[in-house]
CSV table of C-alpha atoms and ligand atoms in Angstrom, one decimal:
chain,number,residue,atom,x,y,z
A,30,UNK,CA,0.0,0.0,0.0
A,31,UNK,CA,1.1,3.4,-1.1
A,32,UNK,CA,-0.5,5.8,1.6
A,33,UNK,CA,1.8,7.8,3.0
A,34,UNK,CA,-0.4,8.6,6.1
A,35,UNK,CA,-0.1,4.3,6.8
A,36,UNK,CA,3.4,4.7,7.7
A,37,UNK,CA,4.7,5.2,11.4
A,38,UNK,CA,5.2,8.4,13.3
A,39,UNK,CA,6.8,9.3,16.4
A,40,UNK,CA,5.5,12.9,18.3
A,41,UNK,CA,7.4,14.0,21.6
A,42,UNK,CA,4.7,14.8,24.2
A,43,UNK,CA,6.8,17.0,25.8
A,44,UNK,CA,5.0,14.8,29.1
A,45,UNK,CA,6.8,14.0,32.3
A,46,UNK,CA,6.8,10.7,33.0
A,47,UNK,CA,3.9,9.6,35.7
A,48,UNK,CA,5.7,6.3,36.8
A,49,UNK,CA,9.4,7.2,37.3
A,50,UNK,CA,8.9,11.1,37.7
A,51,UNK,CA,11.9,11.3,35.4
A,52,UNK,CA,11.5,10.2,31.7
A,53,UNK,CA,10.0,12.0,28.7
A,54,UNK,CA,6.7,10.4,26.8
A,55,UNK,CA,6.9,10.2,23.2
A,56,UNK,CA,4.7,8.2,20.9
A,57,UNK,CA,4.7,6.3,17.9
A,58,UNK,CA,1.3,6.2,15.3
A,59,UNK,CA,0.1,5.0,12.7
A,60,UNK,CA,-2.6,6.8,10.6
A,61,UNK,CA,-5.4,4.3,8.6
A,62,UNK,CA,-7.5,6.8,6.0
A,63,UNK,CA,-11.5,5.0,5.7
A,64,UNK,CA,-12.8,7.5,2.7
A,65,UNK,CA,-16.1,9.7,3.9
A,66,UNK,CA,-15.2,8.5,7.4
A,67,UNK,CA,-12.1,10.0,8.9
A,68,UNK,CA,-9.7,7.8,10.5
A,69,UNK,CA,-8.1,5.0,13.0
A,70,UNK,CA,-5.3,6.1,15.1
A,71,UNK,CA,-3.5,3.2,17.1
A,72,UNK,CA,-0.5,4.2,19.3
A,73,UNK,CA,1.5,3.6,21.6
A,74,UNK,CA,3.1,5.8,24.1
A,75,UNK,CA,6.2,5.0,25.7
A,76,UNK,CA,8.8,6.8,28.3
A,77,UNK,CA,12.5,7.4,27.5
A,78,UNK,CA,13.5,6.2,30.6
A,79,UNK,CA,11.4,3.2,32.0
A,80,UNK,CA,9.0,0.5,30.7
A,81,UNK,CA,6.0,2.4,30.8
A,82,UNK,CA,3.8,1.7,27.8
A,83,UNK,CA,0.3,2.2,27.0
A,84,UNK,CA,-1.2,1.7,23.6
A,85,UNK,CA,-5.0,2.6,22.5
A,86,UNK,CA,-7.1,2.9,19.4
A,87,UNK,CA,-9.0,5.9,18.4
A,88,UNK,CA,-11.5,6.2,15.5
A,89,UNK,CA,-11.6,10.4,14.2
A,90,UNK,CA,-14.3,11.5,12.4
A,91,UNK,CA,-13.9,13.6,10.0
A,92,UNK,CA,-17.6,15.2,10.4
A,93,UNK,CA,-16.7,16.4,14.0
A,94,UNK,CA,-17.3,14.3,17.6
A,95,UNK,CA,-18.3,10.9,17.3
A,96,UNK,CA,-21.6,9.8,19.3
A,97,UNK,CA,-21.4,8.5,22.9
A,98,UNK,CA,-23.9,5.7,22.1
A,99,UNK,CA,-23.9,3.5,18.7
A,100,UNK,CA,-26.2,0.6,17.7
A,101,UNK,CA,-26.3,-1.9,15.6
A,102,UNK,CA,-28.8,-4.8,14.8
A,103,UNK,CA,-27.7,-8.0,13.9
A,104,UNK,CA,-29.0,-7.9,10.1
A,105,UNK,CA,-26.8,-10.1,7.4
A,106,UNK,CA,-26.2,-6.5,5.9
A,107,UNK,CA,-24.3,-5.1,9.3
A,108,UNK,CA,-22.6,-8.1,10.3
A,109,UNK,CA,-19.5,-6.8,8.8
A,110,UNK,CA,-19.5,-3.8,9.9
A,111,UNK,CA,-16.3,-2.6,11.2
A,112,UNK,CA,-15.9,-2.0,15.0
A,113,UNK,CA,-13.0,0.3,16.9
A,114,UNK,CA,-13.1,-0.1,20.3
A,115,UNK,CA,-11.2,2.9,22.2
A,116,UNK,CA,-10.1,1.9,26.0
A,117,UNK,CA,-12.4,2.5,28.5
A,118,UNK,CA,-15.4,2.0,25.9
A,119,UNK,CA,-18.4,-0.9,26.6
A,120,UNK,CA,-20.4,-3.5,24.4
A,121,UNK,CA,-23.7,-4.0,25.6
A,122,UNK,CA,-26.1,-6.7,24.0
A,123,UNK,CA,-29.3,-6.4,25.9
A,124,UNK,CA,-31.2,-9.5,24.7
A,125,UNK,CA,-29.0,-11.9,26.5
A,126,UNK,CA,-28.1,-9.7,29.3
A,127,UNK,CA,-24.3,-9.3,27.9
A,128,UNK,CA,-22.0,-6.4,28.7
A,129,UNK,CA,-18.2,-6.5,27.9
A,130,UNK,CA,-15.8,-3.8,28.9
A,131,UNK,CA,-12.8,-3.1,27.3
A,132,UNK,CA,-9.9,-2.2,29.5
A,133,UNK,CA,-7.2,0.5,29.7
A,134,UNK,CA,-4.8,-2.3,29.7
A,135,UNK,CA,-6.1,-4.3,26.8
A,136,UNK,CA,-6.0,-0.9,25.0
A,137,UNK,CA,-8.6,-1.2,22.7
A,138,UNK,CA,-9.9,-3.6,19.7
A,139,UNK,CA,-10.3,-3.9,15.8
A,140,UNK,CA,-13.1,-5.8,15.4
A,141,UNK,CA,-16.7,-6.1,13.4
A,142,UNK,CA,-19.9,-6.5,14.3
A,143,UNK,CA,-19.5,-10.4,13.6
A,144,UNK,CA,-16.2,-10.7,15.5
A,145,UNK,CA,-18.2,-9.4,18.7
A,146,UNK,CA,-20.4,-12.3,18.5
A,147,UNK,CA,-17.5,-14.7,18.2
A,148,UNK,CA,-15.6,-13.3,21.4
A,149,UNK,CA,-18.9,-12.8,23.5
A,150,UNK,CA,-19.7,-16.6,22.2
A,151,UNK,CA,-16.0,-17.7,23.5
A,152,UNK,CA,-16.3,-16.0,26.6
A,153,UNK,CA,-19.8,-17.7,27.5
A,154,UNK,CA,-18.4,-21.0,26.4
A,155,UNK,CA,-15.9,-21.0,28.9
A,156,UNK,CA,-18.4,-19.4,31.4
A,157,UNK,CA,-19.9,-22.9,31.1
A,158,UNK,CA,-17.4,-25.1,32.1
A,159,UNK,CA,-17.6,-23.9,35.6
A,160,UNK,CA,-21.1,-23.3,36.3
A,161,UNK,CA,-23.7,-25.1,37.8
A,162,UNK,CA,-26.3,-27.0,36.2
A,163,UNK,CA,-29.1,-23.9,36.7
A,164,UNK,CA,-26.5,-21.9,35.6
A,165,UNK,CA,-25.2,-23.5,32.4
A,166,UNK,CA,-29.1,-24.0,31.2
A,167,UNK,CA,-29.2,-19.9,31.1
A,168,UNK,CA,-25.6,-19.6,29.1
A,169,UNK,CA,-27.0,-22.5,27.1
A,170,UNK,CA,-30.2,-20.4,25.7
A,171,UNK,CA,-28.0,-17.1,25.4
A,172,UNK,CA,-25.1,-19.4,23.3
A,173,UNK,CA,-28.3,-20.8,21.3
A,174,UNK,CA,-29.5,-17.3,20.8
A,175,UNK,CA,-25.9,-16.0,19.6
A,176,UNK,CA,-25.7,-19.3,16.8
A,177,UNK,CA,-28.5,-18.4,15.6
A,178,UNK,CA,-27.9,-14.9,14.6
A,179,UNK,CA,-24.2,-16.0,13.4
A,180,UNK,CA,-25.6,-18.5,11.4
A,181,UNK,CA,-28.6,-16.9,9.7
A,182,UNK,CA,-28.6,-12.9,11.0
A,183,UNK,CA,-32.0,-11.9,11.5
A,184,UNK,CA,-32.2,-9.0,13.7
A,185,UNK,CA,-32.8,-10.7,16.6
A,186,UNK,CA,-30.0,-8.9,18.6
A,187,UNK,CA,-28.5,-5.4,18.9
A,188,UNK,CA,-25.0,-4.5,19.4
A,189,UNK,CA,-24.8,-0.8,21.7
A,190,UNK,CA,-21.3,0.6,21.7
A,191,UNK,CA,-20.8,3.1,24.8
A,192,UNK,CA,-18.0,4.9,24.8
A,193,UNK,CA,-17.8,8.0,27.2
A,194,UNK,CA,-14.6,9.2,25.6
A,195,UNK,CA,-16.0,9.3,22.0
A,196,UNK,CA,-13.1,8.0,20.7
A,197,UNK,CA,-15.3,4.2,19.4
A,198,UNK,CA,-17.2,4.0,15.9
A,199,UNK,CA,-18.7,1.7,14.1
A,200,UNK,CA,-18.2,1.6,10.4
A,201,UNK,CA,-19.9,0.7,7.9
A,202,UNK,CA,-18.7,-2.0,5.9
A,203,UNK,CA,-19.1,-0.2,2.4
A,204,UNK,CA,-16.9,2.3,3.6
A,205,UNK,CA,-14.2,1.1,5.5
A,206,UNK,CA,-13.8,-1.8,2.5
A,207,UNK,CA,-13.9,1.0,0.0
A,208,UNK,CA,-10.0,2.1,-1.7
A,209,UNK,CA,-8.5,5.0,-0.7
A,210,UNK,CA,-8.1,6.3,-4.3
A,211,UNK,CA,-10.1,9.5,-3.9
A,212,UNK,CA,-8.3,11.4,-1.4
A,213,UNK,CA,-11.2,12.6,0.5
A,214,UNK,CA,-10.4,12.2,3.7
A,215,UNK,CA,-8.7,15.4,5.9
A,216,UNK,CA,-5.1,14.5,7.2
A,217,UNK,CA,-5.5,14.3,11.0
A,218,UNK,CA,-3.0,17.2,12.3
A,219,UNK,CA,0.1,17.0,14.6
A,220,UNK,CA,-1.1,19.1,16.9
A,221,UNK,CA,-4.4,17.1,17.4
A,222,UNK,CA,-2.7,13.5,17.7
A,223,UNK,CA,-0.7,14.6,20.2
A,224,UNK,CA,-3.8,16.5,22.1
A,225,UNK,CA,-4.9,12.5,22.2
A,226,UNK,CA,-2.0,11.7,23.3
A,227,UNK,CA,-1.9,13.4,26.3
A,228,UNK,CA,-5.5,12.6,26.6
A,229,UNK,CA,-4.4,9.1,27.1
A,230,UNK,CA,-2.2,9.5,29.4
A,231,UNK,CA,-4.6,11.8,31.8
A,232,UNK,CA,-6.6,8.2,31.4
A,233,UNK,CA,-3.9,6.3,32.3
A,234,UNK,CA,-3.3,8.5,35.7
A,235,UNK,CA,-6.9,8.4,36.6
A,236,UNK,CA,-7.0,4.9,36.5
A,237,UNK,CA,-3.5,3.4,38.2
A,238,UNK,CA,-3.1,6.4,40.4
A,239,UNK,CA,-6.2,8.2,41.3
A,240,UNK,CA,-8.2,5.5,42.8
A,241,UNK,CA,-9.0,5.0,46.2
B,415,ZN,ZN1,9.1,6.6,32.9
């Protein structure tokens, strides 16, 4: 692929260091253009001095702030829709009662609207092999209710993305799958990545050294 914004970056935060009190953050990116969209930042931030390292995805829109709230039902047509999952942002599937959080340490997810089904589907399936008999007859009926929709989507379940940060989107799949010929889509300035990167990092205090 020719797209020069796909290549990686590195931007000083000019950021003391909130572990050792000593190093200097800087952090590498890479830039993915989706035409009529805007684009997927996933970084990494690291310290010049000890093994700090936090990395996170970030969808930009292009049109201005993304929603807190997203949905999608499970219809053949959405199933590959593409999902970014920014730290600190929250699947919930009301219909079987499932909510998955992803953590500031698993720093977000790539994934589509399918690929949700399959992890939730792993993680119930494993759920079972502990549970008791009561139990496992509730995890069986959600498991039957997730086949079904993998196997022949029919809108019986909806996908809600939360995700307080507004840094999550869902993407169509006619866009994200579309060529980046036209160049459409605004270049993401300097000064803005490394606004998110900071951003991050005021994230990453607030959750290792503001709790009590
Ligand atoms: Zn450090």
């Amino acid at each position: 692929m020719n797209d020069m914004s796909n290549k990686l970056n590195k931007v000083n935060l000019d950021l003391q260091c909130p572990v050792c009190n000593q190093g200097n953050l800087y952090m590498i990116y890479k830039v993915t253009k989706i035409p009529y969209f805007g684009g997927i930042i996933t970084m990494t931030i690291k310290c010049n001095n000890c093994s700090l390292r936090v990395t996170d995805i970030m969808a930009i829109s292009e049109k201005g702030e993304l929603p807190v709230k997203q949905k999608r039902i499970t219809f053949r047509q959405n199933m590959s829709d593409l999902v970014i999952l920014s730290a600190g942002s929250k699947i919930e599937v009301p219909e079987i009662g499932i909510e998955v959080y992803i953590s500031r340490e698993s720093g977000g997810d790539i994934t589509t609207i399918e690929g949700i089904l399959r992890d939730i589907r792993d993680k119930v399936t494993s759920l079972m092999q502990n549970s008791s008999n009561e139990d496992k007859m509730i995890l069986e009926d959600i498991l039957r209710k997730i086949d079904n929709e993998l196997n022949t989507p029919s809108g019986k379940l909806s996908i809600i993305l939360i995700d307080e940060n507004q840094k999550s989107a869902i993407i169509s799949n006619e866009l994200w799958t579309k060529r980046v010929e036209e160049e459409r889509s605004k270049m993401i300035s300097p000064d803005e990545i490394k606004r998110l990167g900071e951003e991050i990092i005021e994230h990453y205090k607030d959750s290792n050294f503001n709790q009590s």
